[in-house]
Coordinates of N, CA and C in Angstrom, one line a residue:
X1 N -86.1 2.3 83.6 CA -85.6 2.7 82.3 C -84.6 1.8 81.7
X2 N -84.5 1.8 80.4 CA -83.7 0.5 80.1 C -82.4 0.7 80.0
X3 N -81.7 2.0 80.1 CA -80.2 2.4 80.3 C -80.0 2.8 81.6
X4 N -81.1 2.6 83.1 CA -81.0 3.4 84.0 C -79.1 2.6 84.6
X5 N -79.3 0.9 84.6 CA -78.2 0.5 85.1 C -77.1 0.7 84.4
X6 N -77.2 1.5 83.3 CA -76.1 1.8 82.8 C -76.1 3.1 82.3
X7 N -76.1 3.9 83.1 CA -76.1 5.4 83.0 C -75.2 6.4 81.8
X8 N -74.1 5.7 82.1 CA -72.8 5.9 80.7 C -73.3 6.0 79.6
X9 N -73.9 4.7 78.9 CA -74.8 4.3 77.8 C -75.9 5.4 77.2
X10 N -76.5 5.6 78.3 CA -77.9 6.3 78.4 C -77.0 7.9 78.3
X11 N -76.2 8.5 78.8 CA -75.9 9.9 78.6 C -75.2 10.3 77.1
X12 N -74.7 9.2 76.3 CA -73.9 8.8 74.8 C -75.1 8.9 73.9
X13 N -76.4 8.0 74.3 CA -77.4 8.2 73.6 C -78.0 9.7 73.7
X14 N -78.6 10.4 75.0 CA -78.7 11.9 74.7 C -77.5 12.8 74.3
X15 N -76.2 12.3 73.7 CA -75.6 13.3 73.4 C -75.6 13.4 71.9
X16 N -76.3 12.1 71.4 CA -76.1 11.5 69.9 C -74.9 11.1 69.6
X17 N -74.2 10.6 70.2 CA -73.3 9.7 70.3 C -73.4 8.5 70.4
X18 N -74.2 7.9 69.2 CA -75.1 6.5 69.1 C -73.8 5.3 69.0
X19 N -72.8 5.5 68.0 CA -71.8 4.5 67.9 C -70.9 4.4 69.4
X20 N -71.0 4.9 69.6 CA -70.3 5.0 71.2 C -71.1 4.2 71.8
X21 N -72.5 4.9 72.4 CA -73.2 4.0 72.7 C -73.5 2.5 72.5
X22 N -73.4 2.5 71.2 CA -73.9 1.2 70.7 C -72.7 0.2 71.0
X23 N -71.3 0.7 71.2 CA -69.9 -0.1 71.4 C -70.5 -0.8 72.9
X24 N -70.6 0.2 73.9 CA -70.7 -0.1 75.0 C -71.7 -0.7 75.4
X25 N -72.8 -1.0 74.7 CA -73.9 -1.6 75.0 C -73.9 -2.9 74.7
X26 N -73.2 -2.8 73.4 CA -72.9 -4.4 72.8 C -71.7 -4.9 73.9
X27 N -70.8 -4.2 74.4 CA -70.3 -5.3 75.1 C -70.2 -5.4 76.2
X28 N -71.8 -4.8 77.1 CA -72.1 -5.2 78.1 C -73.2 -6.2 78.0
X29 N -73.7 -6.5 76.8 CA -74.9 -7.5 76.1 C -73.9 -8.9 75.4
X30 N -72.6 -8.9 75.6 CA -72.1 -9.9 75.5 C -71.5 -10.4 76.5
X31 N -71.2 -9.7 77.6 CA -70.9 -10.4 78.9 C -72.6 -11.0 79.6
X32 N -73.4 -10.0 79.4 CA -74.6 -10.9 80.4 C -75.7 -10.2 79.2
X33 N -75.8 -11.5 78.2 CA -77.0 -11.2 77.5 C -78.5 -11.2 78.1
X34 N -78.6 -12.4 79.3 CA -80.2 -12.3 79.5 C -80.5 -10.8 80.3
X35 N -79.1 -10.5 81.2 CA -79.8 -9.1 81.6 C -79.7 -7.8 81.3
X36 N -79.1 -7.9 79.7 CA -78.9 -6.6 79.1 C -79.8 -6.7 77.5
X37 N -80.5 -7.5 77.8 CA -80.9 -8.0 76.2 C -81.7 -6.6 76.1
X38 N -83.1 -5.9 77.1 CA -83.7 -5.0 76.7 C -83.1 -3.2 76.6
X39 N -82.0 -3.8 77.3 CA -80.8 -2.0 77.0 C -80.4 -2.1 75.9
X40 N -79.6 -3.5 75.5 CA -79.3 -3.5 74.1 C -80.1 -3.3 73.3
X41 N -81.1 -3.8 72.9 CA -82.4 -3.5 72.0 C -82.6 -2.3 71.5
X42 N -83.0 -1.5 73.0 CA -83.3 -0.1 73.3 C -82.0 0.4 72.7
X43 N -80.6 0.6 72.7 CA -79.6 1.0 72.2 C -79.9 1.1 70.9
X44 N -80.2 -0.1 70.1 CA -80.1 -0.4 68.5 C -81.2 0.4 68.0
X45 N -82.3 0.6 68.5 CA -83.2 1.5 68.2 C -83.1 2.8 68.5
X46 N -82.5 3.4 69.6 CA -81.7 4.7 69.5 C -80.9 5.2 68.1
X47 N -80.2 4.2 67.8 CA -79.0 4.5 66.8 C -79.9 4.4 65.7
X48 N -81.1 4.5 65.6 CA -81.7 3.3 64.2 C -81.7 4.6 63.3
X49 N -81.0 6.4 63.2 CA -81.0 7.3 62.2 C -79.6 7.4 62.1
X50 N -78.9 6.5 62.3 CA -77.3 7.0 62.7 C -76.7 5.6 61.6
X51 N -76.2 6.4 59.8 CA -75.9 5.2 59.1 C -74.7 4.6 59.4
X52 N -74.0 4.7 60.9 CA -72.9 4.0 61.4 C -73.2 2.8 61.8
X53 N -74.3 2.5 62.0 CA -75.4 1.3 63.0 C -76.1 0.9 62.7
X54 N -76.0 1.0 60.7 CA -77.2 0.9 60.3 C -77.1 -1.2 60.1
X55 N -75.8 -1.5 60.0 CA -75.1 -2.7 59.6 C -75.8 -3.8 60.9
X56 N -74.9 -3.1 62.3 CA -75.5 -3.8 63.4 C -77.1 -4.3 63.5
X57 N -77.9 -3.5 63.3 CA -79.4 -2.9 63.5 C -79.7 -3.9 63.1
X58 N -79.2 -4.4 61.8 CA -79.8 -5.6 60.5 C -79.3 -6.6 60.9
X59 N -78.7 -6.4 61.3 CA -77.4 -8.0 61.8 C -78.2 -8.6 63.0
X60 N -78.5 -8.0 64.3 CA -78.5 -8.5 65.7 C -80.1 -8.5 65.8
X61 N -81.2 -7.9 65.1 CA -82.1 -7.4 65.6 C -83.1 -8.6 65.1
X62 N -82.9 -9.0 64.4 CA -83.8 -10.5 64.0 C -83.6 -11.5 64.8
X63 N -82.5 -10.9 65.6 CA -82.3 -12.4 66.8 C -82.7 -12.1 68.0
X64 N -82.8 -10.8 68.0 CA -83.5 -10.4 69.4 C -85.2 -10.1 69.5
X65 N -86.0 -10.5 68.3 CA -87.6 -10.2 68.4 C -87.9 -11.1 69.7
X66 N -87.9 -12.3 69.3 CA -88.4 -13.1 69.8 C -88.0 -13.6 71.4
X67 N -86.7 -13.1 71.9 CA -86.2 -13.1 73.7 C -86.7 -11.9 74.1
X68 N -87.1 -11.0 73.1 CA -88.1 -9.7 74.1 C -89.3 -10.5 74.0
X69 N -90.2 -10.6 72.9 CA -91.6 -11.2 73.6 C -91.3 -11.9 74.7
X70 N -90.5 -13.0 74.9 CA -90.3 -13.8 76.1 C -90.5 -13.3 77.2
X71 N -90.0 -12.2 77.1 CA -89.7 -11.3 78.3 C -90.6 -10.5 79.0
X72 N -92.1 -10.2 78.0 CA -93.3 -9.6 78.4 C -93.6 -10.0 79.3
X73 N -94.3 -11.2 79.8 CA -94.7 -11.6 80.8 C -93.9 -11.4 82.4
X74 N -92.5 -12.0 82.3 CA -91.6 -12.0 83.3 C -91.9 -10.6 83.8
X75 N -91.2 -9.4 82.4 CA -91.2 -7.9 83.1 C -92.7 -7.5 83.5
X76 N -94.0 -7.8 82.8 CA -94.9 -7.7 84.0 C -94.7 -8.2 85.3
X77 N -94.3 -8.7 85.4 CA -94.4 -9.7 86.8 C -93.6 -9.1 88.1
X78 N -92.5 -8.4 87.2 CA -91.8 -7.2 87.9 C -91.8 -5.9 88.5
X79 N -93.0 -5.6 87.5 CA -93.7 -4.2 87.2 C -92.7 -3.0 86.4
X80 N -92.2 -3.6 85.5 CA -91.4 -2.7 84.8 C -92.1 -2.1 83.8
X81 N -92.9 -1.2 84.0 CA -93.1 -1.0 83.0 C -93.3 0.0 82.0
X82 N -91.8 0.7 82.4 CA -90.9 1.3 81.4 C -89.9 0.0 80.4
X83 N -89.9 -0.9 80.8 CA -89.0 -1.9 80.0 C -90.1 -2.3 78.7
X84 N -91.5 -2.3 80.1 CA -92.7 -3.1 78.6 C -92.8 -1.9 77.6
X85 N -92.9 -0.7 77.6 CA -93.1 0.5 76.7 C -91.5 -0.2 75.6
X86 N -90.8 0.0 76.1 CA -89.3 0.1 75.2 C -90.0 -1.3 74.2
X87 N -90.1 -2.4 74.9 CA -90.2 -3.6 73.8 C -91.5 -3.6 72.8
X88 N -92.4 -2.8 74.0 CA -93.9 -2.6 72.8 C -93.0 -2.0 71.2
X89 N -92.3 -0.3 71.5 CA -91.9 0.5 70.7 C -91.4 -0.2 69.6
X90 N -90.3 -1.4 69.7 CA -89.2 -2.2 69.1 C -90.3 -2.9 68.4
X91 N -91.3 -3.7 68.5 CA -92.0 -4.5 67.7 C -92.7 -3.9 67.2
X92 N -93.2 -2.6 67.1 CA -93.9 -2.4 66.7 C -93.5 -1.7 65.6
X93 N -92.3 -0.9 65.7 CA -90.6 -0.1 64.9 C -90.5 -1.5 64.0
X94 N -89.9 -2.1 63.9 CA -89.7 -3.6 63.3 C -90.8 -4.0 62.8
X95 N -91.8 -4.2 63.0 CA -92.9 -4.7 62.1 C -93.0 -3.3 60.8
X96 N -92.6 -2.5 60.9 CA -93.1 -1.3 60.2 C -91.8 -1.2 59.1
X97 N -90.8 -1.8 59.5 CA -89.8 -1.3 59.0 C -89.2 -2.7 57.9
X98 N -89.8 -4.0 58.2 CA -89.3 -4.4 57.1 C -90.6 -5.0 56.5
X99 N -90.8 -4.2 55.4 CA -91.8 -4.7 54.0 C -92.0 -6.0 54.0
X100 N -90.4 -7.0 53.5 CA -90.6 -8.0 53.4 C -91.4 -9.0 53.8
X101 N -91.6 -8.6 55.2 CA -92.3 -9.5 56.1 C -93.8 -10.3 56.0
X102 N -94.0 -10.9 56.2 CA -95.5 -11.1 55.1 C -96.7 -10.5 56.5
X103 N -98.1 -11.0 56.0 CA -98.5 -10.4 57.5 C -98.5 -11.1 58.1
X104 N -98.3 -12.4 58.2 CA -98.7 -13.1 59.5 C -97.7 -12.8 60.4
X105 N -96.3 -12.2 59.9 CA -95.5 -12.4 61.0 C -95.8 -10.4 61.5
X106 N -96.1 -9.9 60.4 CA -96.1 -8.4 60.8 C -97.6 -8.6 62.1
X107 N -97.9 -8.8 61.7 CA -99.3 -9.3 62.7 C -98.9 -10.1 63.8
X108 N -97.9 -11.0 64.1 CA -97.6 -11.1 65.4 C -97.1 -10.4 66.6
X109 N -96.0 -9.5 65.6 CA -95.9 -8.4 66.1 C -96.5 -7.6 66.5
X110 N -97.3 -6.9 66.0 CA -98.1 -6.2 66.4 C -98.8 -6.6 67.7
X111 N -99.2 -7.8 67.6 CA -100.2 -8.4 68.9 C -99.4 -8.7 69.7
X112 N -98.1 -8.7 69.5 CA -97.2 -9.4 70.7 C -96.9 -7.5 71.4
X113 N -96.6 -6.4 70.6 CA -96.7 -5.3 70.9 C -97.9 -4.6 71.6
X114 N -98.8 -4.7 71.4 CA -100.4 -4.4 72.1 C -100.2 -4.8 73.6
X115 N -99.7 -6.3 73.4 CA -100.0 -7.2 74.5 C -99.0 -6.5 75.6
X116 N -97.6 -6.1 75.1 CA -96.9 -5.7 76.1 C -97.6 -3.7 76.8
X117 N -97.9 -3.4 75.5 CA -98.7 -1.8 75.8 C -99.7 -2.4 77.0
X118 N -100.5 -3.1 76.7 CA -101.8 -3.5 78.1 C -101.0 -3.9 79.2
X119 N -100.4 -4.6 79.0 CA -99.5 -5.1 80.5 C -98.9 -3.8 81.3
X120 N -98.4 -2.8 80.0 CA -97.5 -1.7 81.2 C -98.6 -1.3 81.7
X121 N -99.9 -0.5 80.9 CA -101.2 0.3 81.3 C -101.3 -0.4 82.4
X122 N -102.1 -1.7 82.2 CA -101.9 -2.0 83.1 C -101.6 -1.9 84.9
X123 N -100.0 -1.9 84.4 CA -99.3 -1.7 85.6 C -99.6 0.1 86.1
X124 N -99.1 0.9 85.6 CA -99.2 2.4 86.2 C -100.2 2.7 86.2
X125 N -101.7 2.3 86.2 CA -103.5 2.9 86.1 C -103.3 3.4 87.8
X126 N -103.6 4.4 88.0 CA -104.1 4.7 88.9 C -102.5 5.1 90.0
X127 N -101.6 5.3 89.5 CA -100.0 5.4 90.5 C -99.5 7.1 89.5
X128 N -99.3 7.7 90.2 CA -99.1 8.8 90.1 C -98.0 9.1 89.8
X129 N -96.9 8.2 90.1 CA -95.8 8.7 90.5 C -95.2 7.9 88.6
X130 N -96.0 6.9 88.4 CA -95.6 6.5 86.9 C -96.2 7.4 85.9
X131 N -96.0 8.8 85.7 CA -96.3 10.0 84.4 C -95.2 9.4 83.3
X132 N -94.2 9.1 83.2 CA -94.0 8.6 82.0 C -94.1 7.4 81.2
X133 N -93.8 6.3 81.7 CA -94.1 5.3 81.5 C -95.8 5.2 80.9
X134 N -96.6 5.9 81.1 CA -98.3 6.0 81.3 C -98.1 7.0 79.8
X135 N -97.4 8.1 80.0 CA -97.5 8.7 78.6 C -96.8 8.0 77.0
X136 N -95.7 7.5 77.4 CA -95.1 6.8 76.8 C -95.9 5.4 75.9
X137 N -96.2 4.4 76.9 CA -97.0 3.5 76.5 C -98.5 3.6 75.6
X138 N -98.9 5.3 76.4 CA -100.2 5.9 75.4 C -99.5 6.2 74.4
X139 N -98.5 6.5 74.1 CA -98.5 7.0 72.5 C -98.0 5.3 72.0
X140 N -97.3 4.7 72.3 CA -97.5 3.5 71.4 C -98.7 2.8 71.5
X141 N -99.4 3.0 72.1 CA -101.2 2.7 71.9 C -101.7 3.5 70.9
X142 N -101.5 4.6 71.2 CA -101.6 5.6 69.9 C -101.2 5.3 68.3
X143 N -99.8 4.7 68.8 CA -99.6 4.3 67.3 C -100.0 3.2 66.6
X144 N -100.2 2.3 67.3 CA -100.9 1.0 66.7 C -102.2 0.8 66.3
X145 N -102.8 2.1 66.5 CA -104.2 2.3 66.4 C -104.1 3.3 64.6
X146 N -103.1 4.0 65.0 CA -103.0 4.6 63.9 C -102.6 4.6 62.9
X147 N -102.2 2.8 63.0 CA -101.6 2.3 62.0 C -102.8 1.4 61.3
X148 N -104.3 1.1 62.1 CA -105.0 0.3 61.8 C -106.0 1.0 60.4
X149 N -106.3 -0.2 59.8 CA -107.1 0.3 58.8 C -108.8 0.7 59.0
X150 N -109.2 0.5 60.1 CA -110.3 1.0 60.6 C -110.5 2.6 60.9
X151 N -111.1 3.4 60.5 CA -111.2 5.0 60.8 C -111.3 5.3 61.9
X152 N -112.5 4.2 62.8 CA -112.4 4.6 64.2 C -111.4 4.0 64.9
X153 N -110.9 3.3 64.3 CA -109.4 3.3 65.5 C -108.6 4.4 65.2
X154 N -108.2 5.1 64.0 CA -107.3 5.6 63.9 C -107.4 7.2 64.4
X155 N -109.0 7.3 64.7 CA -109.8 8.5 65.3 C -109.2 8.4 66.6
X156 N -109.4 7.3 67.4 CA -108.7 6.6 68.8 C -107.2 6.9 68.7
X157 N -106.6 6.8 67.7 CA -105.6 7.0 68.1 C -104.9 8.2 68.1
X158 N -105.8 8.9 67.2 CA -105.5 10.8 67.8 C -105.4 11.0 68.9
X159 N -106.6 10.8 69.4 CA -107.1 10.8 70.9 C -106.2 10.7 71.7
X160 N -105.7 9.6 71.9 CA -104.7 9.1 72.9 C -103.6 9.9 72.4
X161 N -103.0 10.0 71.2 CA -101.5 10.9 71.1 C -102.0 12.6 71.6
X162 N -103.2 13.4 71.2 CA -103.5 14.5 72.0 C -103.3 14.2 73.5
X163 N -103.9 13.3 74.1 CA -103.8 13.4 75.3 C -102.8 13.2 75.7
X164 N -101.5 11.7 75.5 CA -100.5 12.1 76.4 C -99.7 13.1 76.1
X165 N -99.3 13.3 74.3 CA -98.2 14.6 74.2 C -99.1 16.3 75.2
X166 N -100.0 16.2 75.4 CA -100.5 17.1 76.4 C -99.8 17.5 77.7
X167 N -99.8 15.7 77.9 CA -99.8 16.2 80.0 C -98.4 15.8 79.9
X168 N -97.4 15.7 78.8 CA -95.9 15.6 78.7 C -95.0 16.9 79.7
X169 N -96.1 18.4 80.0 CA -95.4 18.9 80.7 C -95.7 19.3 81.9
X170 N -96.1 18.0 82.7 CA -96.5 17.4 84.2 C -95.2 16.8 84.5
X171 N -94.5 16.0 83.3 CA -93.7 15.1 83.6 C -92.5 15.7 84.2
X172 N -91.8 15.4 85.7 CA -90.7 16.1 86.3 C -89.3 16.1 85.8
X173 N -88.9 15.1 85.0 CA -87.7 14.5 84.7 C -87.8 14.9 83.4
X174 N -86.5 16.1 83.0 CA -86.5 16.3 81.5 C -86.0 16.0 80.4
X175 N -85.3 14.5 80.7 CA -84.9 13.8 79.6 C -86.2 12.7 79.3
X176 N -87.2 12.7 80.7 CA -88.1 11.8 79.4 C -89.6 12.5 79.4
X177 N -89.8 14.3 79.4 CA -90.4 14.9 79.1 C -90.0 15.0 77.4
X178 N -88.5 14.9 77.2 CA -88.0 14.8 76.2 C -87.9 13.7 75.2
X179 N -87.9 12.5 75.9 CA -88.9 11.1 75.3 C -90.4 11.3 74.7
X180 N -91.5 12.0 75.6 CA -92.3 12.1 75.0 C -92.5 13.1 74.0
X181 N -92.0 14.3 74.0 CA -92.2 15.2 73.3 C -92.1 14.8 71.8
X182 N -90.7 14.2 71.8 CA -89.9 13.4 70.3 C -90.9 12.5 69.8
X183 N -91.4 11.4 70.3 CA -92.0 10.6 69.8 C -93.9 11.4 69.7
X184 N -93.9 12.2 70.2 CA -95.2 12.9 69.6 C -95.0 13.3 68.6
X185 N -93.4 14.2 68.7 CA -93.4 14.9 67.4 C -93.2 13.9 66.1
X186 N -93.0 13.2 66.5 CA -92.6 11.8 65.4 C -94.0 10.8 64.7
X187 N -94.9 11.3 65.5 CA -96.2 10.3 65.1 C -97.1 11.8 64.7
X188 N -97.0 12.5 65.2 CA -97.8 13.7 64.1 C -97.5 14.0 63.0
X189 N -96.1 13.9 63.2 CA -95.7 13.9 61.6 C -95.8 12.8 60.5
X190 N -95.8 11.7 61.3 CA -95.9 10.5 60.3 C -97.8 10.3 60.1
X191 N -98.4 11.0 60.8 CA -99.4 10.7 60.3 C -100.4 11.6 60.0
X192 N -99.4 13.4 59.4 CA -100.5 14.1 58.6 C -100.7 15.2 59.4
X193 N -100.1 15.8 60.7 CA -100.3 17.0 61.2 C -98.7 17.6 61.1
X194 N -98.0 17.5 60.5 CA -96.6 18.1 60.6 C -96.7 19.5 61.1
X195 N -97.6 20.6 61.0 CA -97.1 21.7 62.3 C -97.3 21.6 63.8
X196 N -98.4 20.8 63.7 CA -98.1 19.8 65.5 C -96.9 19.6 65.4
X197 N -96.5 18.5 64.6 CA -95.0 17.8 65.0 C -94.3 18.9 64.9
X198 N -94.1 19.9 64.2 CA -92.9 20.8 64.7 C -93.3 21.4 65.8
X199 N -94.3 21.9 66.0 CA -94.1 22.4 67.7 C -93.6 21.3 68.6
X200 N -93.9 20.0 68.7 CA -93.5 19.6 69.6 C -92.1 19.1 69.4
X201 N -91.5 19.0 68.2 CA -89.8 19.3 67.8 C -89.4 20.1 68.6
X202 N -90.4 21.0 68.3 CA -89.5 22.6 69.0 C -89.5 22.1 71.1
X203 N -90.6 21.7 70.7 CA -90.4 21.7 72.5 C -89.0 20.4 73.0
X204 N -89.1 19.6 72.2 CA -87.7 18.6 72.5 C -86.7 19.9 72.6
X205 N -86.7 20.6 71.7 CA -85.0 21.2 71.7 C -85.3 22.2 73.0
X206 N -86.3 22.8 73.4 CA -86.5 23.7 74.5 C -86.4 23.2 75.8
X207 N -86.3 21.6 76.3 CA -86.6 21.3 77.7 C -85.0 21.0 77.7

């Protein structure tokens, strides 16, 4: 997980205590940037509803696209692949979120995002003990599909968001039963079932 070595961090963010968070993250990502670059990331996208963070977010985050793609390949190589979900999420968050961008670069993203989603799959097919990571990564597979302009992908990408927000309550660990839940409820609603998304709102606030 990308706040696991920094536990402090990671309990500020479940308390919505994002500026806090975000203090301590930034200045553990200024003492050792190459090995905090994907906590920090993950931080600035936590904060990204919180208009205290909203300054940082715009400031730091166009300098960090490009040392996470870097980083795909290495963190395969590691098998992290809860780190690859976080970076998929961020490029894919970022391609969506600034208009300006023309497509060739929104389209790199995206493919540089896919590429890290196949690498985690990848990694957890068939290991039992990776249920989140595996649900996690399906719903950003989910979303990229359902961002496409083809019908059958975006059919595909139902599919896959039904199926992992499904088996979200197999997952043992309930802060990231609570990762999945949020971000189902977050892509149902962004794309046209809002009383799915509130049930699975509701289940965030319940676990």
């Amino acid at each position: 997980m990308a706040h696991e070595k920094h536990p402090d961090i990671g309990k500020k963010i479940w308390a919505g205590e994002f500026d806090e968070a975000l203090r301590l993250a930034r200045k553990a990502y200024l003492k050792n940037p190459g090995a905090t670059l994907v906590m920090y990331a993950s931080t600035l996208y936590s904060a990204r509803k919180d208009e205290k963070c909203l300054s940082e977010i715009r400031e730091r985050m166009p300098f960090l696209v490009s040392p996470l793609i870097e980083k795909i390949d290495r963190l395969s190589g590691e098998g992290d692949a809860d780190a690859l979900d976080v970076i998929s999420t961020i490029l894919l968050w970022w391609s969506l979120l600034k208009p300006a961008f023309n497509e060739d670069v929104q389209d790199d993203l995206r493919k540089n995002s896919l590429c890290a989603v196949k690498k985690g799959l990848e990694l957890v097919k068939g290991n039992p003990s990776s249920q989140h990571p595996r649900h996690l990564l399906s719903l950003t597979y989910a979303w990229l599909l359902l961002i496409a302009e083809d019908p059958r992908q975006r059919k595909d990408g139902l599919w896959y968001l039904q199926t992992a927000s499904r088996q979200a309550r197999h997952v043992p660990d309930r802060n990231q039963r609570r990762r999945i839940y949020r971000k189902s409820a977050y892509l149902y609603y962004q794309y046209g079932h809002p009383f799915t998304a509130g049930w699975y709102a509701f289940q965030t606030l319940l676990t």
